[in-house]
Amino acid sequence: MGVTPKIAPSMLSSDFANLASEAKRMLDFGADWLHMDIMDGHFVPNLTIGAPVIESLRKHTKAYLDCHLMVTNPIDYVEPLGKVGASGFTFHVEASKENWQELIQKIKSKGMKPGVALKPGTPIEEVYPLVDCENPVEMVLVMTVEPGFGGQKFMPEMMDKVRALRKKYASLDIEVDGGLGPSTIDMAASAGANCIVAGSSVFGAPEPAAVISHMRKSVLENEEKC
Ligand code: DX5
Ligand code: ZN
């Protein structure tokens, strides 16, 4: 298949008052990426962090910062996030109907990796043009809960979207986000997801390192079967 597992603890479940040490803890436990949930209180009914916090965290770590933009106007965030060292910039397809081409181009020009996310109610066909075009996104994030909050229940019916994507794109990074953990990882990995976001299952575990390695193993085993 040619994709590698990326296990990305969601820092939304961390102690935000100790973000740098929480990030270090997750990397020491074997995390590949740090998933940063940026919410504007408008696209979703929750408000979290923005570029100033990414800037502060960047001073403490060289890790890949996988930014998930749950915002109404993603284009306004490209320049500020690029400037402070964000690594991935994943915007929602529902918020970029008018300007996704410009967005992708701008994200790349700031040295970030562009990704597109879709909510549970959005059909998978809506992201195909963004992957099939000349200047495509490099990751698709399939939401497996309604965006906005951690700790929700995984929606197994979203795996049809992941399967459809993997069938069409053998080497695309496919990320899943929401309700992932030891009891749901096999469903996501066997459907073809290779980038795994997990908040409460990692931060709430007595041994986060074991949860991270369990999820990596599941992705690797399923990849071998392909
Ligand atoms: C939800 C966020 C997720 C969230 C996942 O809107 O995008 O990244 O933190 O948390 P868990 O793994 O607890 O569902
Ligand atoms: Zn997220």
mmCIF file of C-alpha atoms and ligand atoms in Angstrom:
data_model
loop_
_atom_site.group_PDB
_atom_site.id
_atom_site.type_symbol
_atom_site.label_atom_id
_atom_site.label_comp_id
_atom_site.label_asym_id
_atom_site.label_seq_id
_atom_site.Cartn_x
_atom_site.Cartn_y
_atom_site.Cartn_z
ATOM 1 C CA MET A 1 0.000 0.000 0.000
ATOM 2 C CA GLY A 2 2.970 2.309 0.600
ATOM 3 C CA VAL A 3 1.580 4.351 3.494
ATOM 4 C CA THR A 4 3.029 4.447 6.979
ATOM 5 C CA PRO A 5 1.191 4.522 10.304
ATOM 6 C CA LYS A 6 1.027 7.890 12.012
ATOM 7 C CA ILE A 7 -0.348 7.807 15.515
ATOM 8 C CA ALA A 8 -1.466 11.287 16.537
ATOM 9 C CA PRO A 9 -2.615 11.890 20.107
ATOM 10 C CA SER A 10 -5.163 14.688 20.191
ATOM 11 C CA MET A 11 -3.864 17.408 22.493
ATOM 12 C CA LEU A 12 -7.470 18.448 23.102
ATOM 13 C CA SER A 13 -7.480 15.741 25.762
ATOM 14 C CA SER A 14 -4.240 16.973 27.342
ATOM 15 C CA ASP A 15 -3.806 19.342 30.254
ATOM 16 C CA PHE A 16 -3.623 22.595 28.268
ATOM 17 C CA ALA A 17 -1.989 24.313 31.255
ATOM 18 C CA ASN A 18 0.989 21.987 30.762
ATOM 19 C CA LEU A 19 0.992 21.668 26.993
ATOM 20 C CA ALA A 20 4.756 21.409 26.473
ATOM 21 C CA SER A 21 5.227 18.621 28.998
ATOM 22 C CA GLU A 22 2.109 16.819 27.774
ATOM 23 C CA ALA A 23 3.490 16.935 24.221
ATOM 24 C CA LYS A 24 6.855 15.592 25.349
ATOM 25 C CA ARG A 25 5.138 12.835 27.307
ATOM 26 C CA MET A 26 3.210 11.708 24.213
ATOM 27 C CA LEU A 27 6.313 11.744 22.012
ATOM 28 C CA ASP A 28 8.204 9.732 24.623
ATOM 29 C CA PHE A 29 5.313 7.267 24.588
ATOM 30 C CA GLY A 30 5.834 6.766 20.840
ATOM 31 C CA ALA A 31 3.487 9.275 19.170
ATOM 32 C CA ASP A 32 4.386 10.157 15.556
ATOM 33 C CA TRP A 33 2.389 13.372 15.307
ATOM 34 C CA LEU A 34 0.658 15.745 17.704
ATOM 35 C CA HIS A 35 -2.927 16.482 16.642
ATOM 36 C CA MET A 36 -3.904 20.091 17.343
ATOM 37 C CA ASP A 37 -7.634 20.882 17.265
ATOM 38 C CA ILE A 38 -8.237 24.502 16.295
ATOM 39 C CA MET A 39 -11.885 25.505 16.808
ATOM 40 C CA ASP A 40 -13.425 28.945 16.374
ATOM 41 C CA GLY A 41 -16.678 28.620 18.347
ATOM 42 C CA HIS A 42 -18.580 29.148 15.086
ATOM 43 C CA PHE A 43 -17.946 26.232 12.740
ATOM 44 C CA VAL A 44 -18.247 24.069 15.851
ATOM 45 C CA PRO A 45 -19.766 24.962 19.247
ATOM 46 C CA ASN A 46 -16.412 24.958 21.046
ATOM 47 C CA LEU A 47 -13.445 27.300 21.198
ATOM 48 C CA THR A 48 -9.894 26.049 21.667
ATOM 49 C CA ILE A 49 -6.534 27.307 20.506
ATOM 50 C CA GLY A 50 -4.982 29.251 17.643
ATOM 51 C CA ALA A 51 -1.654 30.355 16.236
ATOM 52 C CA PRO A 52 -0.314 31.902 19.491
ATOM 53 C CA VAL A 53 -0.523 28.541 21.265
ATOM 54 C CA ILE A 54 1.052 26.707 18.318
ATOM 55 C CA GLU A 55 3.844 29.297 18.432
ATOM 56 C CA SER A 56 4.450 28.632 22.124
ATOM 57 C CA LEU A 57 4.424 24.862 21.684
ATOM 58 C CA ARG A 58 6.763 25.042 18.679
ATOM 59 C CA LYS A 59 9.436 26.506 20.950
ATOM 60 C CA HIS A 60 9.415 23.249 22.927
ATOM 61 C CA THR A 61 9.225 20.602 20.238
ATOM 62 C CA LYS A 62 10.275 19.778 16.675
ATOM 63 C CA ALA A 63 7.378 17.305 16.311
ATOM 64 C CA TYR A 64 4.961 17.280 13.386
ATOM 65 C CA LEU A 65 2.015 19.459 14.438
ATOM 66 C CA ASP A 66 -1.055 18.082 12.679
ATOM 67 C CA CYS A 67 -3.466 21.028 12.771
ATOM 68 C CA HIS A 68 -7.174 20.302 12.290
ATOM 69 C CA LEU A 69 -9.028 23.509 11.485
ATOM 70 C CA MET A 70 -12.640 23.421 12.622
ATOM 71 C CA VAL A 71 -13.216 27.012 11.572
ATOM 72 C CA THR A 72 -15.564 28.884 9.251
ATOM 73 C CA ASN A 73 -12.844 30.800 7.374
ATOM 74 C CA PRO A 74 -9.795 28.528 7.103
ATOM 75 C CA ILE A 75 -8.012 30.814 4.650
ATOM 76 C CA ASP A 76 -7.583 33.433 7.380
ATOM 77 C CA TYR A 77 -5.487 30.961 9.387
ATOM 78 C CA VAL A 78 -2.991 29.888 6.713
ATOM 79 C CA GLU A 79 -0.546 32.749 7.038
ATOM 80 C CA PRO A 80 -0.551 32.923 10.865
ATOM 81 C CA LEU A 81 -0.158 29.158 11.253
ATOM 82 C CA GLY A 82 2.501 28.916 8.553
ATOM 83 C CA LYS A 83 4.490 31.634 10.291
ATOM 84 C CA VAL A 84 4.557 29.886 13.667
ATOM 85 C CA GLY A 85 5.583 26.452 12.388
ATOM 86 C CA ALA A 86 2.426 24.373 11.938
ATOM 87 C CA SER A 87 3.204 21.228 9.924
ATOM 88 C CA GLY A 88 -0.119 19.990 8.577
ATOM 89 C CA PHE A 89 -3.102 22.206 7.769
ATOM 90 C CA THR A 90 -6.352 20.267 7.426
ATOM 91 C CA PHE A 91 -9.417 22.329 6.600
ATOM 92 C CA HIS A 92 -13.030 21.205 6.345
ATOM 93 C CA VAL A 93 -14.574 20.726 2.911
ATOM 94 C CA GLU A 94 -17.837 22.202 4.258
ATOM 95 C CA ALA A 95 -15.996 25.473 4.969
ATOM 96 C CA SER A 96 -14.099 25.739 1.694
ATOM 97 C CA LYS A 97 -16.622 25.227 -1.090
ATOM 98 C CA GLU A 98 -15.711 28.538 -2.749
ATOM 99 C CA ASN A 99 -11.948 28.640 -2.379
ATOM 100 C CA TRP A 100 -10.370 25.196 -1.874
ATOM 101 C CA GLN A 101 -8.009 25.605 -4.835
ATOM 102 C CA GLU A 102 -6.649 28.864 -3.474
ATOM 103 C CA LEU A 103 -6.452 27.360 0.014
ATOM 104 C CA ILE A 104 -4.404 24.336 -1.076
ATOM 105 C CA GLN A 105 -2.044 26.516 -3.055
ATOM 106 C CA LYS A 106 -1.563 28.920 -0.131
ATOM 107 C CA ILE A 107 -1.034 26.132 2.408
ATOM 108 C CA LYS A 108 1.684 24.583 0.235
ATOM 109 C CA SER A 109 3.325 27.945 -0.365
ATOM 110 C CA LYS A 110 3.686 28.342 3.415
ATOM 111 C CA GLY A 111 5.449 24.975 3.634
ATOM 112 C CA MET A 112 2.579 23.056 5.231
ATOM 113 C CA LYS A 113 0.933 19.805 4.167
ATOM 114 C CA PRO A 114 -2.646 20.365 3.025
ATOM 115 C CA GLY A 115 -5.425 18.035 4.128
ATOM 116 C CA VAL A 116 -9.190 18.052 3.799
ATOM 117 C CA ALA A 117 -11.630 16.884 6.489
ATOM 118 C CA LEU A 118 -15.269 15.945 6.225
ATOM 119 C CA LYS A 119 -18.024 15.758 8.813
ATOM 120 C CA PRO A 120 -20.063 12.558 9.292
ATOM 121 C CA GLY A 121 -22.987 13.937 7.275
ATOM 122 C CA THR A 122 -20.882 14.950 4.265
ATOM 123 C CA PRO A 123 -20.676 12.452 1.380
ATOM 124 C CA ILE A 124 -17.211 11.221 0.473
ATOM 125 C CA GLU A 125 -17.690 12.292 -3.155
ATOM 126 C CA GLU A 126 -17.305 15.905 -2.017
ATOM 127 C CA VAL A 127 -13.594 15.451 -1.383
ATOM 128 C CA TYR A 128 -12.733 13.642 -4.626
ATOM 129 C CA PRO A 129 -12.202 16.822 -6.671
ATOM 130 C CA LEU A 130 -9.657 17.988 -4.072
ATOM 131 C CA VAL A 131 -7.630 14.787 -4.470
ATOM 132 C CA ASP A 132 -8.046 14.392 -8.222
ATOM 133 C CA CYS A 133 -7.006 17.911 -9.202
ATOM 134 C CA GLU A 134 -3.623 19.083 -10.427
ATOM 135 C CA ASN A 135 -2.614 20.579 -7.081
ATOM 136 C CA PRO A 136 -4.175 18.104 -4.635
ATOM 137 C CA VAL A 137 -4.502 17.764 -0.892
ATOM 138 C CA GLU A 138 -2.112 15.218 0.613
ATOM 139 C CA MET A 139 -4.399 13.808 3.286
ATOM 140 C CA VAL A 140 -8.113 13.182 3.791
ATOM 141 C CA LEU A 141 -9.466 13.238 7.346
ATOM 142 C CA VAL A 142 -12.655 11.239 7.807
ATOM 143 C CA MET A 143 -14.417 12.419 10.966
ATOM 144 C CA THR A 144 -15.751 9.484 12.944
ATOM 145 C CA VAL A 145 -17.665 11.731 15.392
ATOM 146 C CA GLU A 146 -19.324 15.138 15.009
ATOM 147 C CA PRO A 147 -16.461 17.633 15.303
ATOM 148 C CA GLY A 148 -16.256 19.811 18.397
ATOM 149 C CA PHE A 149 -15.551 17.641 21.405
ATOM 150 C CA GLY A 150 -13.381 14.752 22.549
ATOM 151 C CA GLY A 151 -14.705 11.651 24.238
ATOM 152 C CA GLN A 152 -17.544 10.828 21.835
ATOM 153 C CA LYS A 153 -18.535 7.439 20.468
ATOM 154 C CA PHE A 154 -16.892 6.147 17.273
ATOM 155 C CA MET A 155 -19.259 5.913 14.268
ATOM 156 C CA PRO A 156 -18.485 2.605 12.507
ATOM 157 C CA GLU A 157 -20.681 3.526 9.540
ATOM 158 C CA MET A 158 -17.993 6.055 8.520
ATOM 159 C CA MET A 159 -15.746 3.137 7.537
ATOM 160 C CA ASP A 160 -17.517 2.954 4.165
ATOM 161 C CA LYS A 161 -15.947 6.322 3.387
ATOM 162 C CA VAL A 162 -12.491 5.102 4.410
ATOM 163 C CA ARG A 163 -12.859 1.942 2.300
ATOM 164 C CA ALA A 164 -13.993 3.942 -0.722
ATOM 165 C CA LEU A 165 -11.004 6.282 -0.377
ATOM 166 C CA ARG A 166 -8.469 3.483 0.049
ATOM 167 C CA LYS A 167 -9.845 1.652 -2.957
ATOM 168 C CA LYS A 168 -9.424 4.760 -5.072
ATOM 169 C CA TYR A 169 -6.114 6.035 -3.633
ATOM 170 C CA ALA A 170 -3.576 3.366 -2.621
ATOM 171 C CA SER A 171 -0.939 5.739 -1.315
ATOM 172 C CA LEU A 172 -2.977 8.620 0.121
ATOM 173 C CA ASP A 173 -2.725 9.438 3.824
ATOM 174 C CA ILE A 174 -6.168 8.698 5.262
ATOM 175 C CA GLU A 175 -6.795 9.954 8.792
ATOM 176 C CA VAL A 176 -9.610 9.071 11.165
ATOM 177 C CA ASP A 177 -10.549 11.214 14.144
ATOM 178 C CA GLY A 178 -13.022 10.595 16.939
ATOM 179 C CA GLY A 179 -13.594 7.676 19.270
ATOM 180 C CA LEU A 180 -10.466 5.787 18.222
ATOM 181 C CA GLY A 181 -8.838 3.457 20.736
ATOM 182 C CA PRO A 182 -8.071 -0.216 21.362
ATOM 183 C CA SER A 183 -11.678 -1.295 20.780
ATOM 184 C CA THR A 184 -12.182 0.566 17.477
ATOM 185 C CA ILE A 185 -8.733 0.668 15.856
ATOM 186 C CA ASP A 186 -9.142 -2.626 13.978
ATOM 187 C CA MET A 187 -12.268 -1.369 12.229
ATOM 188 C CA ALA A 188 -10.451 1.769 11.059
ATOM 189 C CA ALA A 189 -7.190 0.034 10.143
ATOM 190 C CA SER A 190 -8.875 -2.768 8.194
ATOM 191 C CA ALA A 191 -10.889 -0.186 6.262
ATOM 192 C CA GLY A 192 -7.594 1.413 5.211
ATOM 193 C CA ALA A 193 -6.898 4.309 7.603
ATOM 194 C CA ASN A 194 -3.219 4.889 8.381
ATOM 195 C CA CYS A 195 -3.242 8.178 10.344
ATOM 196 C CA ILE A 196 -4.954 7.667 13.661
ATOM 197 C CA VAL A 197 -6.043 10.498 15.956
ATOM 198 C CA ALA A 198 -6.864 9.500 19.512
ATOM 199 C CA GLY A 199 -7.564 11.767 22.461
ATOM 200 C CA SER A 200 -9.376 10.297 25.423
ATOM 201 C CA SER A 201 -8.271 6.702 24.822
ATOM 202 C CA VAL A 202 -4.606 7.703 24.996
ATOM 203 C CA PHE A 203 -4.675 10.401 27.667
ATOM 204 C CA GLY A 204 -7.114 8.439 29.820
ATOM 205 C CA ALA A 205 -5.140 5.195 29.685
ATOM 206 C CA PRO A 206 -3.019 3.957 32.600
ATOM 207 C CA GLU A 207 -0.369 3.132 29.986
ATOM 208 C CA PRO A 208 -0.637 5.478 27.002
ATOM 209 C CA ALA A 209 2.443 3.893 25.387
ATOM 210 C CA ALA A 210 0.644 0.544 25.192
ATOM 211 C CA VAL A 211 -2.374 2.138 23.502
ATOM 212 C CA ILE A 212 -0.156 3.922 20.977
ATOM 213 C CA SER A 213 1.779 0.759 20.105
ATOM 214 C CA HIS A 214 -1.426 -1.296 19.889
ATOM 215 C CA MET A 215 -2.821 1.156 17.327
ATOM 216 C CA ARG A 216 0.417 1.214 15.324
ATOM 217 C CA LYS A 217 0.497 -2.578 15.247
ATOM 218 C CA SER A 218 -3.071 -2.738 13.997
ATOM 219 C CA VAL A 219 -2.312 -0.348 11.103
ATOM 220 C CA LEU A 220 0.838 -2.293 10.178
ATOM 221 C CA GLU A 221 -0.883 -5.679 10.281
ATOM 222 C CA ASN A 222 -3.723 -4.490 8.094
ATOM 223 C CA GLU A 223 -1.305 -2.954 5.661
ATOM 224 C CA GLU A 224 0.461 -6.284 5.263
ATOM 225 C CA LYS A 225 -2.845 -7.881 4.283
ATOM 226 C CA CYS A 226 -3.316 -5.464 1.390
HETATM 227 C C1 DX5 B 1 -13.103 16.393 17.805
HETATM 228 C C2 DX5 B 1 -11.624 16.491 17.537
HETATM 229 C C3 DX5 B 1 -10.855 15.307 17.916
HETATM 230 C C4 DX5 B 1 -10.968 14.882 19.359
HETATM 231 C C5 DX5 B 1 -10.849 13.396 19.401
HETATM 232 O O1 DX5 B 1 -13.752 17.419 17.167
HETATM 233 O O2 DX5 B 1 -11.406 16.735 16.167
HETATM 234 O O3 DX5 B 1 -9.504 15.412 17.513
HETATM 235 O O4 DX5 B 1 -9.995 15.442 20.192
HETATM 236 O O5 DX5 B 1 -11.015 12.961 20.702
HETATM 237 P P1 DX5 B 1 -11.400 11.476 21.086
HETATM 238 O O6 DX5 B 1 -10.285 10.589 20.602
HETATM 239 O O7 DX5 B 1 -11.536 11.512 22.562
HETATM 240 O O8 DX5 B 1 -12.695 11.154 20.391
HETATM 241 ZN ZN ZN B 2 -9.349 16.639 15.388
#
